[in-house]
């Protein structure tokens, strides 16, 4: 199997997992939110949903693309130096 196909299948699987499984993400607070609730300063929190509106399908897919672009850029730069 050619490397290109392996990469395309891997990218496709990562995008599907990020898009589909993000629906099943826990609604429980993460570690920092839990600590702020336990110590009584959670009320000082400001909304910080970012560009894509918090966690979700689009955020997962964008995360996959960003990580793969960074990894690809580093790989390209390292291979080009040789």
N, C-alpha and C. Protein backbone atom coordinates (compact mmCIF):
# COMPACT_ATOMS: atom_id res chain seq x y z
N UNK A 1 0.85 -1.17 0.00
CA UNK A 1 0.00 0.00 0.00
C UNK A 1 0.90 1.24 0.00
N UNK A 2 0.56 2.20 -0.82
CA UNK A 2 1.37 3.41 -0.93
C UNK A 2 1.21 4.29 0.31
N UNK A 3 2.25 5.03 0.61
CA UNK A 3 2.25 5.91 1.78
C UNK A 3 1.14 6.93 1.70
N UNK A 4 0.88 7.44 0.51
CA UNK A 4 -0.16 8.45 0.34
C UNK A 4 -1.52 7.92 0.80
N UNK A 5 -1.83 6.68 0.45
CA UNK A 5 -3.11 6.10 0.86
C UNK A 5 -3.19 5.91 2.37
N UNK A 6 -2.09 5.49 2.97
CA UNK A 6 -2.07 5.31 4.42
C UNK A 6 -2.32 6.65 5.11
N UNK A 7 -1.67 7.70 4.61
CA UNK A 7 -1.85 9.03 5.19
C UNK A 7 -3.29 9.50 5.01
N UNK A 8 -3.83 9.35 3.82
CA UNK A 8 -5.22 9.78 3.57
C UNK A 8 -6.22 9.02 4.44
N UNK A 9 -6.01 7.72 4.60
CA UNK A 9 -6.90 6.93 5.46
C UNK A 9 -6.76 7.38 6.91
N UNK A 10 -5.54 7.65 7.36
CA UNK A 10 -5.31 8.12 8.72
C UNK A 10 -5.95 9.47 8.98
N UNK A 11 -5.81 10.40 8.03
CA UNK A 11 -6.42 11.72 8.17
C UNK A 11 -7.94 11.60 8.18
N UNK A 12 -8.47 10.78 7.29
CA UNK A 12 -9.92 10.58 7.26
C UNK A 12 -10.44 10.00 8.56
N UNK A 13 -9.74 9.01 9.10
CA UNK A 13 -10.15 8.40 10.36
C UNK A 13 -10.09 9.41 11.50
N UNK A 14 -9.04 10.24 11.53
CA UNK A 14 -8.92 11.26 12.58
C UNK A 14 -10.05 12.27 12.49
N UNK A 15 -10.39 12.70 11.27
CA UNK A 15 -11.48 13.66 11.11
C UNK A 15 -12.82 13.06 11.52
N UNK A 16 -13.06 11.80 11.15
CA UNK A 16 -14.32 11.15 11.53
C UNK A 16 -14.39 11.01 13.05
N UNK A 17 -13.31 10.56 13.66
CA UNK A 17 -13.32 10.41 15.12
C UNK A 17 -13.52 11.75 15.82
N UNK A 18 -12.85 12.78 15.34
CA UNK A 18 -12.99 14.11 15.97
C UNK A 18 -14.40 14.64 15.78
N UNK A 19 -14.99 14.41 14.62
CA UNK A 19 -16.32 14.93 14.34
C UNK A 19 -17.43 14.14 14.99
N UNK A 20 -17.30 12.82 15.02
CA UNK A 20 -18.37 11.98 15.53
C UNK A 20 -18.29 11.81 17.04
N UNK A 21 -17.10 11.52 17.54
CA UNK A 21 -16.98 11.24 18.96
C UNK A 21 -17.07 12.49 19.84
N UNK A 22 -16.90 13.66 19.26
CA UNK A 22 -17.00 14.88 20.06
C UNK A 22 -18.42 15.08 20.59
N UNK A 23 -19.40 14.49 19.93
CA UNK A 23 -20.79 14.58 20.39
C UNK A 23 -20.95 13.89 21.74
N UNK A 24 -20.13 12.86 21.97
CA UNK A 24 -20.23 12.08 23.20
C UNK A 24 -19.29 12.56 24.29
N UNK A 25 -18.70 13.75 24.12
CA UNK A 25 -17.79 14.29 25.13
C UNK A 25 -18.53 14.51 26.44
N UNK A 26 -17.82 14.38 27.52
CA UNK A 26 -18.41 14.51 28.84
C UNK A 26 -18.89 15.94 29.08
N UNK A 27 -20.04 16.06 29.70
CA UNK A 27 -20.54 17.39 30.06
C UNK A 27 -20.06 17.78 31.46
N UNK A 28 -19.33 16.89 32.13
CA UNK A 28 -18.78 17.19 33.45
C UNK A 28 -17.69 18.24 33.31
N UNK A 29 -17.48 19.03 34.35
CA UNK A 29 -16.44 20.06 34.27
C UNK A 29 -15.05 19.44 34.17
N UNK A 30 -14.15 20.14 33.47
CA UNK A 30 -12.78 19.67 33.40
C UNK A 30 -12.06 19.99 34.71
N UNK A 31 -10.79 19.66 34.80
CA UNK A 31 -10.04 19.80 36.05
C UNK A 31 -10.02 21.20 36.61
N UNK A 32 -9.71 22.19 35.77
CA UNK A 32 -9.62 23.56 36.26
C UNK A 32 -10.98 24.10 36.69
N UNK A 33 -12.01 23.77 35.95
CA UNK A 33 -13.36 24.22 36.32
C UNK A 33 -13.78 23.59 37.64
N UNK A 34 -13.47 22.32 37.81
CA UNK A 34 -13.82 21.61 39.05
C UNK A 34 -13.12 22.23 40.26
N UNK A 35 -11.84 22.55 40.10
CA UNK A 35 -11.09 23.18 41.20
C UNK A 35 -11.69 24.55 41.54
N UNK A 36 -12.04 25.33 40.49
CA UNK A 36 -12.62 26.64 40.76
C UNK A 36 -13.97 26.52 41.47
N UNK A 37 -14.73 25.48 41.15
CA UNK A 37 -16.01 25.26 41.84
C UNK A 37 -15.78 24.84 43.29
N UNK A 38 -14.81 23.94 43.49
CA UNK A 38 -14.52 23.45 44.85
C UNK A 38 -14.00 24.56 45.76
N UNK A 39 -13.26 25.52 45.19
CA UNK A 39 -12.67 26.58 46.01
C UNK A 39 -13.47 27.87 45.99
N UNK A 40 -14.61 27.87 45.31
CA UNK A 40 -15.55 28.98 45.40
C UNK A 40 -15.26 30.20 44.55
N UNK A 41 -14.46 30.08 43.51
CA UNK A 41 -14.24 31.24 42.65
C UNK A 41 -14.67 30.99 41.21
N UNK A 42 -15.55 30.02 41.01
CA UNK A 42 -16.05 29.73 39.66
C UNK A 42 -16.91 30.87 39.13
N UNK A 43 -17.51 31.64 40.01
CA UNK A 43 -18.39 32.74 39.58
C UNK A 43 -17.61 33.86 38.88
N UNK A 44 -16.28 33.88 39.01
CA UNK A 44 -15.48 34.93 38.37
C UNK A 44 -15.12 34.59 36.93
N UNK A 45 -15.52 33.42 36.49
CA UNK A 45 -15.19 32.99 35.12
C UNK A 45 -15.86 33.88 34.08
N UNK A 46 -15.13 34.17 33.00
CA UNK A 46 -15.67 34.93 31.87
C UNK A 46 -15.83 33.98 30.69
N UNK A 47 -16.81 34.21 29.84
CA UNK A 47 -16.99 33.33 28.69
C UNK A 47 -15.77 33.41 27.76
N UNK A 48 -15.34 32.29 27.26
CA UNK A 48 -14.18 32.23 26.37
C UNK A 48 -14.37 31.13 25.33
N UNK A 49 -15.49 31.18 24.63
CA UNK A 49 -15.80 30.14 23.66
C UNK A 49 -14.90 30.18 22.44
N UNK A 50 -14.24 31.27 22.17
CA UNK A 50 -13.34 31.32 21.03
C UNK A 50 -14.07 31.50 19.72
N UNK A 51 -13.38 31.25 18.65
CA UNK A 51 -13.93 31.48 17.31
C UNK A 51 -15.01 30.48 16.92
N UNK A 52 -14.89 29.25 17.40
CA UNK A 52 -15.81 28.20 16.95
C UNK A 52 -16.89 27.85 17.96
N UNK A 53 -16.97 28.57 19.05
CA UNK A 53 -18.07 28.34 19.99
C UNK A 53 -17.88 27.19 20.95
N UNK A 54 -16.69 26.97 21.45
CA UNK A 54 -16.47 25.91 22.44
C UNK A 54 -16.16 24.58 21.79
N UNK A 55 -16.41 23.52 22.54
CA UNK A 55 -16.12 22.18 22.04
C UNK A 55 -17.22 21.71 21.11
N UNK A 56 -16.85 20.99 20.08
CA UNK A 56 -17.84 20.46 19.16
C UNK A 56 -17.20 19.87 17.93
N UNK A 57 -18.02 19.53 16.96
CA UNK A 57 -17.53 18.88 15.74
C UNK A 57 -16.54 19.74 14.98
N UNK A 58 -16.89 21.00 14.78
CA UNK A 58 -16.01 21.89 14.01
C UNK A 58 -14.69 22.08 14.74
N UNK A 59 -14.74 22.23 16.05
CA UNK A 59 -13.53 22.43 16.82
C UNK A 59 -12.62 21.21 16.72
N UNK A 60 -13.20 20.02 16.80
CA UNK A 60 -12.41 18.80 16.68
C UNK A 60 -11.76 18.67 15.31
N UNK A 61 -12.52 18.96 14.27
CA UNK A 61 -11.99 18.86 12.90
C UNK A 61 -10.90 19.90 12.67
N UNK A 62 -11.09 21.12 13.15
CA UNK A 62 -10.07 22.16 13.00
C UNK A 62 -8.82 21.76 13.78
N UNK A 63 -8.98 21.20 14.93
CA UNK A 63 -7.83 20.74 15.71
C UNK A 63 -7.02 19.68 14.98
N UNK A 64 -7.71 18.73 14.36
CA UNK A 64 -7.03 17.70 13.59
C UNK A 64 -6.25 18.33 12.44
N UNK A 65 -6.87 19.24 11.72
CA UNK A 65 -6.22 19.87 10.58
C UNK A 65 -5.01 20.68 11.02
N UNK A 66 -5.13 21.43 12.12
CA UNK A 66 -4.02 22.24 12.61
C UNK A 66 -2.84 21.36 13.03
N UNK A 67 -3.11 20.31 13.79
CA UNK A 67 -2.04 19.43 14.24
C UNK A 67 -1.36 18.75 13.04
N UNK A 68 -2.14 18.27 12.09
CA UNK A 68 -1.55 17.63 10.92
C UNK A 68 -0.77 18.62 10.07
N UNK A 69 -1.23 19.87 9.96
CA UNK A 69 -0.49 20.88 9.20
C UNK A 69 0.84 21.19 9.89
N UNK A 70 0.83 21.31 11.20
CA UNK A 70 2.07 21.56 11.92
C UNK A 70 3.04 20.39 11.78
N UNK A 71 2.53 19.18 11.94
CA UNK A 71 3.39 18.00 11.80
C UNK A 71 3.93 17.89 10.38
N UNK A 72 3.09 18.15 9.40
CA UNK A 72 3.54 18.12 8.01
C UNK A 72 4.57 19.19 7.72
N UNK A 73 4.38 20.38 8.26
CA UNK A 73 5.35 21.46 8.06
C UNK A 73 6.70 21.15 8.67
N UNK A 74 6.69 20.60 9.87
CA UNK A 74 7.95 20.22 10.51
C UNK A 74 8.63 19.10 9.72
N UNK A 75 7.86 18.12 9.30
CA UNK A 75 8.42 17.02 8.51
C UNK A 75 9.00 17.53 7.20
N UNK A 76 8.30 18.41 6.54
CA UNK A 76 8.79 18.99 5.28
C UNK A 76 10.08 19.76 5.50
N UNK A 77 10.13 20.56 6.57
CA UNK A 77 11.32 21.36 6.86
C UNK A 77 12.53 20.48 7.18
N UNK A 78 12.30 19.43 7.94
CA UNK A 78 13.40 18.54 8.31
C UNK A 78 13.91 17.78 7.08
N UNK A 79 13.01 17.28 6.26
CA UNK A 79 13.42 16.53 5.08
C UNK A 79 14.10 17.44 4.07
N UNK A 80 13.70 18.69 3.99
CA UNK A 80 14.28 19.63 3.03
C UNK A 80 15.71 19.99 3.41
N UNK A 81 16.01 20.01 4.69
CA UNK A 81 17.36 20.33 5.16
C UNK A 81 18.37 19.29 4.72
N UNK A 82 17.93 18.05 4.59
CA UNK A 82 18.85 16.99 4.19
C UNK A 82 19.10 17.12 2.74
